[in-house]
PDB file of C-alpha atoms in Angstrom:
ATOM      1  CA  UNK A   4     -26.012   6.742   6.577  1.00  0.00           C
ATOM      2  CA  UNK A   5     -25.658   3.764   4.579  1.00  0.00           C
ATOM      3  CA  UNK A   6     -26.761   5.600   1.585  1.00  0.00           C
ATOM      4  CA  UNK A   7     -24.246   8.211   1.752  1.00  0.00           C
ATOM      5  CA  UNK A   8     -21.174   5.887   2.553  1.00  0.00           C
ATOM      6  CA  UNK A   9     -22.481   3.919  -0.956  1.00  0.00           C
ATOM      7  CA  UNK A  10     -22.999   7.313  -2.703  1.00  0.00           C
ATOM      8  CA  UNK A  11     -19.389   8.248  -1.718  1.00  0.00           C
ATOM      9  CA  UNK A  12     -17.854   5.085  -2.415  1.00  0.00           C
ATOM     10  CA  UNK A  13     -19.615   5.201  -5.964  1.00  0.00           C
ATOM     11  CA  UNK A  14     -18.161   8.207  -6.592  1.00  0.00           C
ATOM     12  CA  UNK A  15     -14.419   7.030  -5.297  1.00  0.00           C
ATOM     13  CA  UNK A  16     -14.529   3.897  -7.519  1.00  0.00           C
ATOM     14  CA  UNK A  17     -15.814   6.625 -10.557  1.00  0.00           C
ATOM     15  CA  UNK A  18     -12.750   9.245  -9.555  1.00  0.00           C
ATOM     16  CA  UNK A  19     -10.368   6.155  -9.121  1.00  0.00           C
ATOM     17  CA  UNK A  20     -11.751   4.572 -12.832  1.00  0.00           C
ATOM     18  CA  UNK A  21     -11.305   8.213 -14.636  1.00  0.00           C
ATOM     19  CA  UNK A  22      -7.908   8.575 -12.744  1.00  0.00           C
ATOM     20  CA  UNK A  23      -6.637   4.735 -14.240  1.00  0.00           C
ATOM     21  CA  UNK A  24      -8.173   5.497 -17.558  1.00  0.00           C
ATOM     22  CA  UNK A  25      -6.284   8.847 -17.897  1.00  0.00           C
ATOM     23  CA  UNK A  26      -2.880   7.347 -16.442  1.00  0.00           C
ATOM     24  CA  UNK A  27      -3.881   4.637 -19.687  1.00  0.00           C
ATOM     25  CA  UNK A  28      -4.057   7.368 -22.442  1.00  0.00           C
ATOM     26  CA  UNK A  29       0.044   7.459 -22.683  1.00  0.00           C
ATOM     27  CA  UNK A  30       0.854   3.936 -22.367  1.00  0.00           C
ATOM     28  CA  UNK A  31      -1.157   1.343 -24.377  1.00  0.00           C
ATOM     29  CA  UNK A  32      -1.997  -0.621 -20.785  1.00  0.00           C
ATOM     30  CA  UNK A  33      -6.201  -2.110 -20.471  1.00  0.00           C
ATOM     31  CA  UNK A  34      -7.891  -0.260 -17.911  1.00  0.00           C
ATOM     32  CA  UNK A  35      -9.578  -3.361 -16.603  1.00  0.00           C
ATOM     33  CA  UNK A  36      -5.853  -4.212 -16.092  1.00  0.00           C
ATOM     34  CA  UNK A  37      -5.142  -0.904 -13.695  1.00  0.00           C
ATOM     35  CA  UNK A  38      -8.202  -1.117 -12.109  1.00  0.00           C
ATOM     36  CA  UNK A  39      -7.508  -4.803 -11.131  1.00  0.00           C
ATOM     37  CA  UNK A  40      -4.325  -4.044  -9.924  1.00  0.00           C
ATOM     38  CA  UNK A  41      -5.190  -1.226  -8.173  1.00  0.00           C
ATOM     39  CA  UNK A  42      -8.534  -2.756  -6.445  1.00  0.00           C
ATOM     40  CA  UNK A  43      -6.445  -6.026  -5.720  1.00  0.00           C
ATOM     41  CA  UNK A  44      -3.601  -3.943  -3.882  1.00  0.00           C
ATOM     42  CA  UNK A  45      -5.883  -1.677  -1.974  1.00  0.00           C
ATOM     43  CA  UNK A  46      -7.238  -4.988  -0.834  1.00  0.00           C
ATOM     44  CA  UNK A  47      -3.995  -6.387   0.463  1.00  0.00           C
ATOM     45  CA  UNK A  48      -3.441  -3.068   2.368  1.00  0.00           C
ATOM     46  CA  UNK A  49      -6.784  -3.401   3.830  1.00  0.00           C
ATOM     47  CA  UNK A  50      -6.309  -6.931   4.900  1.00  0.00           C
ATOM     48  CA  UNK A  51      -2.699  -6.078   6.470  1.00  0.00           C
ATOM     49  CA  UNK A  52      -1.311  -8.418   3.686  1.00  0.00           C
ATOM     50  CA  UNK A  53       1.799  -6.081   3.021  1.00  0.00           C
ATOM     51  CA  UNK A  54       3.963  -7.934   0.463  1.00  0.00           C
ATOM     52  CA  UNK A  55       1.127  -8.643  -1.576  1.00  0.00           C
ATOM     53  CA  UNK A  56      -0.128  -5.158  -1.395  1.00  0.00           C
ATOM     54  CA  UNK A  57       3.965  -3.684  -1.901  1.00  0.00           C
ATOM     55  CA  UNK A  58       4.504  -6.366  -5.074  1.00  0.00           C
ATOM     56  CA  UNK A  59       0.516  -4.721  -6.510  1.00  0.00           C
ATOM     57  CA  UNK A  60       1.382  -1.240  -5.927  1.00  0.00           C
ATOM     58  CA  UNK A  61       4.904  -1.622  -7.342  1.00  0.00           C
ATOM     59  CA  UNK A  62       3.245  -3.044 -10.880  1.00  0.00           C
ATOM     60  CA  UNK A  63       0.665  -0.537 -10.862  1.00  0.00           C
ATOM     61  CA  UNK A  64       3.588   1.980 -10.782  1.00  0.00           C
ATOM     62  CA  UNK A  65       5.050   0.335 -13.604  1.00  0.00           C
ATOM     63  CA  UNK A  66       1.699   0.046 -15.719  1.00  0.00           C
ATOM     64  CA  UNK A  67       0.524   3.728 -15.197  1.00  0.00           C
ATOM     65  CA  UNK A  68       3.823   6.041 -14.086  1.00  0.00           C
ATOM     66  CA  UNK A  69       2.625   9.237 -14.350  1.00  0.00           C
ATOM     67  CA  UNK A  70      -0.453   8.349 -11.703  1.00  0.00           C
ATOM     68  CA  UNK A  71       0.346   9.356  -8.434  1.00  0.00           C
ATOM     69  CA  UNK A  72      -2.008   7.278  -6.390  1.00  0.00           C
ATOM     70  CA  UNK A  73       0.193   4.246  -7.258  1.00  0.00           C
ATOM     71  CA  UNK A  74       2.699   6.228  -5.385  1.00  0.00           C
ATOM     72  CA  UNK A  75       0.938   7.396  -2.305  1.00  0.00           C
ATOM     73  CA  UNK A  76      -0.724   3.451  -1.718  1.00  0.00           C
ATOM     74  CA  UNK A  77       2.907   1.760  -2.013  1.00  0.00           C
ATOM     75  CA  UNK A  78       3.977   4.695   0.365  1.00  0.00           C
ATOM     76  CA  UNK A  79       1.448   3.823   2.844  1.00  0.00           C
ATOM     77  CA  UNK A  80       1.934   0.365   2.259  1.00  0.00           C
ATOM     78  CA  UNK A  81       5.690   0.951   3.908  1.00  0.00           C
ATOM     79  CA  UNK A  82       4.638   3.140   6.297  1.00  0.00           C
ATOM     80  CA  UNK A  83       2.263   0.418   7.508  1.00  0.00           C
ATOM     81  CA  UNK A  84       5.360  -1.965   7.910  1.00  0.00           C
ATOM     82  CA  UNK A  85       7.255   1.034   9.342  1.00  0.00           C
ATOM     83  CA  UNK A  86       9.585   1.264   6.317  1.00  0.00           C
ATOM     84  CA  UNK A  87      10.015   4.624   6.700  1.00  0.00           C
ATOM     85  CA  UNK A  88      12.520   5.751   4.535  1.00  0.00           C
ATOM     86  CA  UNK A  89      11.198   4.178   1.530  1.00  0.00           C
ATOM     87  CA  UNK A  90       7.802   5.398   2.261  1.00  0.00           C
ATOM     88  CA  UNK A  91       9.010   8.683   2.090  1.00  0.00           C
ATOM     89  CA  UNK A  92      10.557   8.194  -0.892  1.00  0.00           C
ATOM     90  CA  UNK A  93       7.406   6.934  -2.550  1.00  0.00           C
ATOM     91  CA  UNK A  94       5.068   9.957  -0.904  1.00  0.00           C
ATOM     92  CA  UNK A  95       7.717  12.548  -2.416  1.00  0.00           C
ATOM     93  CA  UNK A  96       7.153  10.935  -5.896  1.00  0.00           C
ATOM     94  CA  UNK A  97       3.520  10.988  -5.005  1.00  0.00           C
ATOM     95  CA  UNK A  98       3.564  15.020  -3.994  1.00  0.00           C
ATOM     96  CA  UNK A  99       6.016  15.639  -7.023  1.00  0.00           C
ATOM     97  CA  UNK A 100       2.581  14.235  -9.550  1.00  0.00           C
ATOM     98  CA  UNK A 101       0.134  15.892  -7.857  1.00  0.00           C
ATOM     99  CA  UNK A 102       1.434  18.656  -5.329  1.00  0.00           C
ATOM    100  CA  UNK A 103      -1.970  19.773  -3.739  1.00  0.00           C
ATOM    101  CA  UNK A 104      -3.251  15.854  -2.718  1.00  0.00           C
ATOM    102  CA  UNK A 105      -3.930  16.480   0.978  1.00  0.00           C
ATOM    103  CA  UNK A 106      -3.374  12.995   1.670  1.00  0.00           C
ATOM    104  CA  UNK A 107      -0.300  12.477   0.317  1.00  0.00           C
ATOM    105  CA  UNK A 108       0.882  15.228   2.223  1.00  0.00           C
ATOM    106  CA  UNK A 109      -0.560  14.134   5.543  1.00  0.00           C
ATOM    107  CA  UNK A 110       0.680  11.078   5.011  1.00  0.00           C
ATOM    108  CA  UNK A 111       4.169  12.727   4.940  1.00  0.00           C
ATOM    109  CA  UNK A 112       3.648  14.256   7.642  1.00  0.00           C
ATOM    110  CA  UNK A 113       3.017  11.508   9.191  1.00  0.00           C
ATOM    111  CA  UNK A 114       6.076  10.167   8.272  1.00  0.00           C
ATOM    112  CA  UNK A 115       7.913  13.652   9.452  1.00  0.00           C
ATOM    113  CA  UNK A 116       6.838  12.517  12.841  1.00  0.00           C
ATOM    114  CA  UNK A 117       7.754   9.076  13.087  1.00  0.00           C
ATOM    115  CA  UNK A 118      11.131   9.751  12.516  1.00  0.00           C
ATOM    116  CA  UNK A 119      11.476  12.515  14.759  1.00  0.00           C
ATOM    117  CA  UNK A 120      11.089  15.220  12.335  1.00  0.00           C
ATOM    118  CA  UNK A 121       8.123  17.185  14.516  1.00  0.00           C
ATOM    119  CA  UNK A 122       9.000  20.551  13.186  1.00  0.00           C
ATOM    120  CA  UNK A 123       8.935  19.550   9.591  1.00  0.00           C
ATOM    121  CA  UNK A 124       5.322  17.817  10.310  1.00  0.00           C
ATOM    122  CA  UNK A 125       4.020  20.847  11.854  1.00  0.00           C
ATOM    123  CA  UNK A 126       5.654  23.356   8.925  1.00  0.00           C
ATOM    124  CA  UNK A 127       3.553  20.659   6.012  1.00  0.00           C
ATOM    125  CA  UNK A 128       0.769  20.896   8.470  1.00  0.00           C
ATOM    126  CA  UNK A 129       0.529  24.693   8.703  1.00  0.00           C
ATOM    127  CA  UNK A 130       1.159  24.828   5.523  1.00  0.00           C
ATOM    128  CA  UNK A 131      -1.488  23.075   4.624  1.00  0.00           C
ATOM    129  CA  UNK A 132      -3.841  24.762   7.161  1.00  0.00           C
ATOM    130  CA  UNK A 133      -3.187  27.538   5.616  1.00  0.00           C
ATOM    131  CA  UNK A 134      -3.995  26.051   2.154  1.00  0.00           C
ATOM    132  CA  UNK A 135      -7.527  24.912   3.400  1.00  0.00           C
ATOM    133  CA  UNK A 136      -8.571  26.436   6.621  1.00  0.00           C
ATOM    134  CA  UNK A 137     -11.620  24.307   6.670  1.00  0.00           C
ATOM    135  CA  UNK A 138     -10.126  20.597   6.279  1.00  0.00           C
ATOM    136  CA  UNK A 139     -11.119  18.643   9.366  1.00  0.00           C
ATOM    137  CA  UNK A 140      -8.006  16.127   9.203  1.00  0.00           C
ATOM    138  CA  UNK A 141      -5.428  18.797   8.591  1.00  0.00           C
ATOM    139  CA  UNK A 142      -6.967  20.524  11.667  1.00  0.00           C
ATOM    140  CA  UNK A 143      -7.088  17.309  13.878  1.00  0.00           C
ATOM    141  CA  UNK A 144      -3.182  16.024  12.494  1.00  0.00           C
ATOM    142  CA  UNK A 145      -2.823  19.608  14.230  1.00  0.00           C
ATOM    143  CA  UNK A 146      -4.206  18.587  17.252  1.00  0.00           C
ATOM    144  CA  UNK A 147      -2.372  15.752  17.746  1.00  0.00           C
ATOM    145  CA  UNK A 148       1.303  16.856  17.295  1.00  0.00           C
ATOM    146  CA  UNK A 149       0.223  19.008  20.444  1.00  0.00           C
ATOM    147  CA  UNK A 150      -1.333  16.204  22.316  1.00  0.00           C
ATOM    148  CA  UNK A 151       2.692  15.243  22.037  1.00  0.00           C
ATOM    149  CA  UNK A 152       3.726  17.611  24.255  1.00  0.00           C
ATOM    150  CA  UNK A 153       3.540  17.040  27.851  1.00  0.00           C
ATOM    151  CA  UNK A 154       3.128  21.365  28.804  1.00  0.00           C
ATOM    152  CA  UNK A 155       0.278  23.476  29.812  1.00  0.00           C
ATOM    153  CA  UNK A 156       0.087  25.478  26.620  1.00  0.00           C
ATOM    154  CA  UNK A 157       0.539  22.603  24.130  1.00  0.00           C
ATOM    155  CA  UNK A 158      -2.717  21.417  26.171  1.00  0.00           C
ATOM    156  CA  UNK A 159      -4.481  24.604  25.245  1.00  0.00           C
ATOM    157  CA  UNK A 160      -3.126  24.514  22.023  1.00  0.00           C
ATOM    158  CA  UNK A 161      -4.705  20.913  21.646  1.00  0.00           C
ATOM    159  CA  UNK A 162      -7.942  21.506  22.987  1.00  0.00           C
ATOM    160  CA  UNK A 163      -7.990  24.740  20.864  1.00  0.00           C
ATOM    161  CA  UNK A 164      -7.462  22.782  17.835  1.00  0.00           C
ATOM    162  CA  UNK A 165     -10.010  20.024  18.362  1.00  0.00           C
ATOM    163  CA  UNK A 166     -12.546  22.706  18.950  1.00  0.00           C
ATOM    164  CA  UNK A 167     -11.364  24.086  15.564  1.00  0.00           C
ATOM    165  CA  UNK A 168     -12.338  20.320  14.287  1.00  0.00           C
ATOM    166  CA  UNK A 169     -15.574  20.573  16.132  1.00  0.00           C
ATOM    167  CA  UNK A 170     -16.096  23.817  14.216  1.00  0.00           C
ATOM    168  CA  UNK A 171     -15.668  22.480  11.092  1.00  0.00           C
ATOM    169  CA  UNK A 172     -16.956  19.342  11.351  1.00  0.00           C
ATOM    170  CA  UNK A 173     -19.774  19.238  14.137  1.00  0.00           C
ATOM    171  CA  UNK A 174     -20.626  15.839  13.944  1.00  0.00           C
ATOM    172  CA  UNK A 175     -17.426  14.153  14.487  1.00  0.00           C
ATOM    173  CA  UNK A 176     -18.268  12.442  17.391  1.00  0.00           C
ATOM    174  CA  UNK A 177     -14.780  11.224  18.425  1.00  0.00           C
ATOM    175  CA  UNK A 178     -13.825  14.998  18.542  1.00  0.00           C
ATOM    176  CA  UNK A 179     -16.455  15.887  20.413  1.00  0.00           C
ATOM    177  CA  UNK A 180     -15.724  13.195  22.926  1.00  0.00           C
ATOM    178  CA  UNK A 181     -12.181  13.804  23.743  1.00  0.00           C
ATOM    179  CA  UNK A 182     -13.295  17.670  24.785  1.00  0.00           C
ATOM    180  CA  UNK A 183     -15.907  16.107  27.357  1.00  0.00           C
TER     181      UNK A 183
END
């Protein structure tokens, strides 16, 4: 397990240097400066350190523009300190740079739901099912807009939809556990 989670973080810190170095080809900005930046505000998220992580974010934005990661991270960054409205913001620029990042857009559908907009969650959500039928998190986001509903058939519905996870994704444990 241990060797995996290394593997896949090597490759994340490889995708993440290529992304930097390409947002660095238009602008005359170091890539040991973007990476900094970037690794420094990821840690501030991480660490629940918000205004650190919101002042990072917003200078990556200014170093690389055109990189939409810089984007999504300060949008998370608000939705973490329930800044809603200017996390949206920030995920729409995100979506606008790269229009098929599934996390962005769960991420804005995340925000659709925290500020009441459950139909608009569950039309990016479908949408995006429909996009990749066989993406565990889209399937589980799914899931738990039902699990919102207090009726018989949204309880199907959810307990349809984690099985759909389970399907997917048979060792997700957590899944598997809420359908004991």
């Amino acid at each position: 397990m241990t060797r995996i989670f290394w593997r896949a973080w090597a490759l994340f810190l490889a995708v993440a240097w290529i992304t930097i170095a390409l947002a660095c080809r238009e602008k005359q900005v170091p890539v040991e400066e973007l990476y900094t930046t970037r690794m420094l505000a990821l840690s501030f998220l991480q660490r629940n350190q918000l205004p650190e992580a919101e002042s990072s974010f917003k200078k990556l934005t200014k170093l690389a523009p055109d990189d939409p990661l810089g984007y999504a991270d300060l949008g998370l960054t608000y939705l973490q300190a329930g800044r809603y409205k200017e996390a949206e913001s920030q995920l729409d620029r995100a979506r606008k740079l790269d229009p098929s990042s599934t996390e962005v857009r769960l991420a804005l559908a995340k925000v659709y739901y925290l500020t009441g907009r459950s139909a608009n969650a569950r039309a990016l959500l479908e949408q995006m099912r429909r996009d990749s039928t066989r993406n565990a998190r889209v399937l589980y986001a799914l899931a738990e807009l039902e699990a919102q509903k207090n009726d018989s058939a949204s309880t199907r519905a959810y307990i349809d939809r984690l099985r759909g996870v389970v399907a997917v994704a048979p060792a997700n444990l957590a899944v598997r556990l809420k359908l004991v």
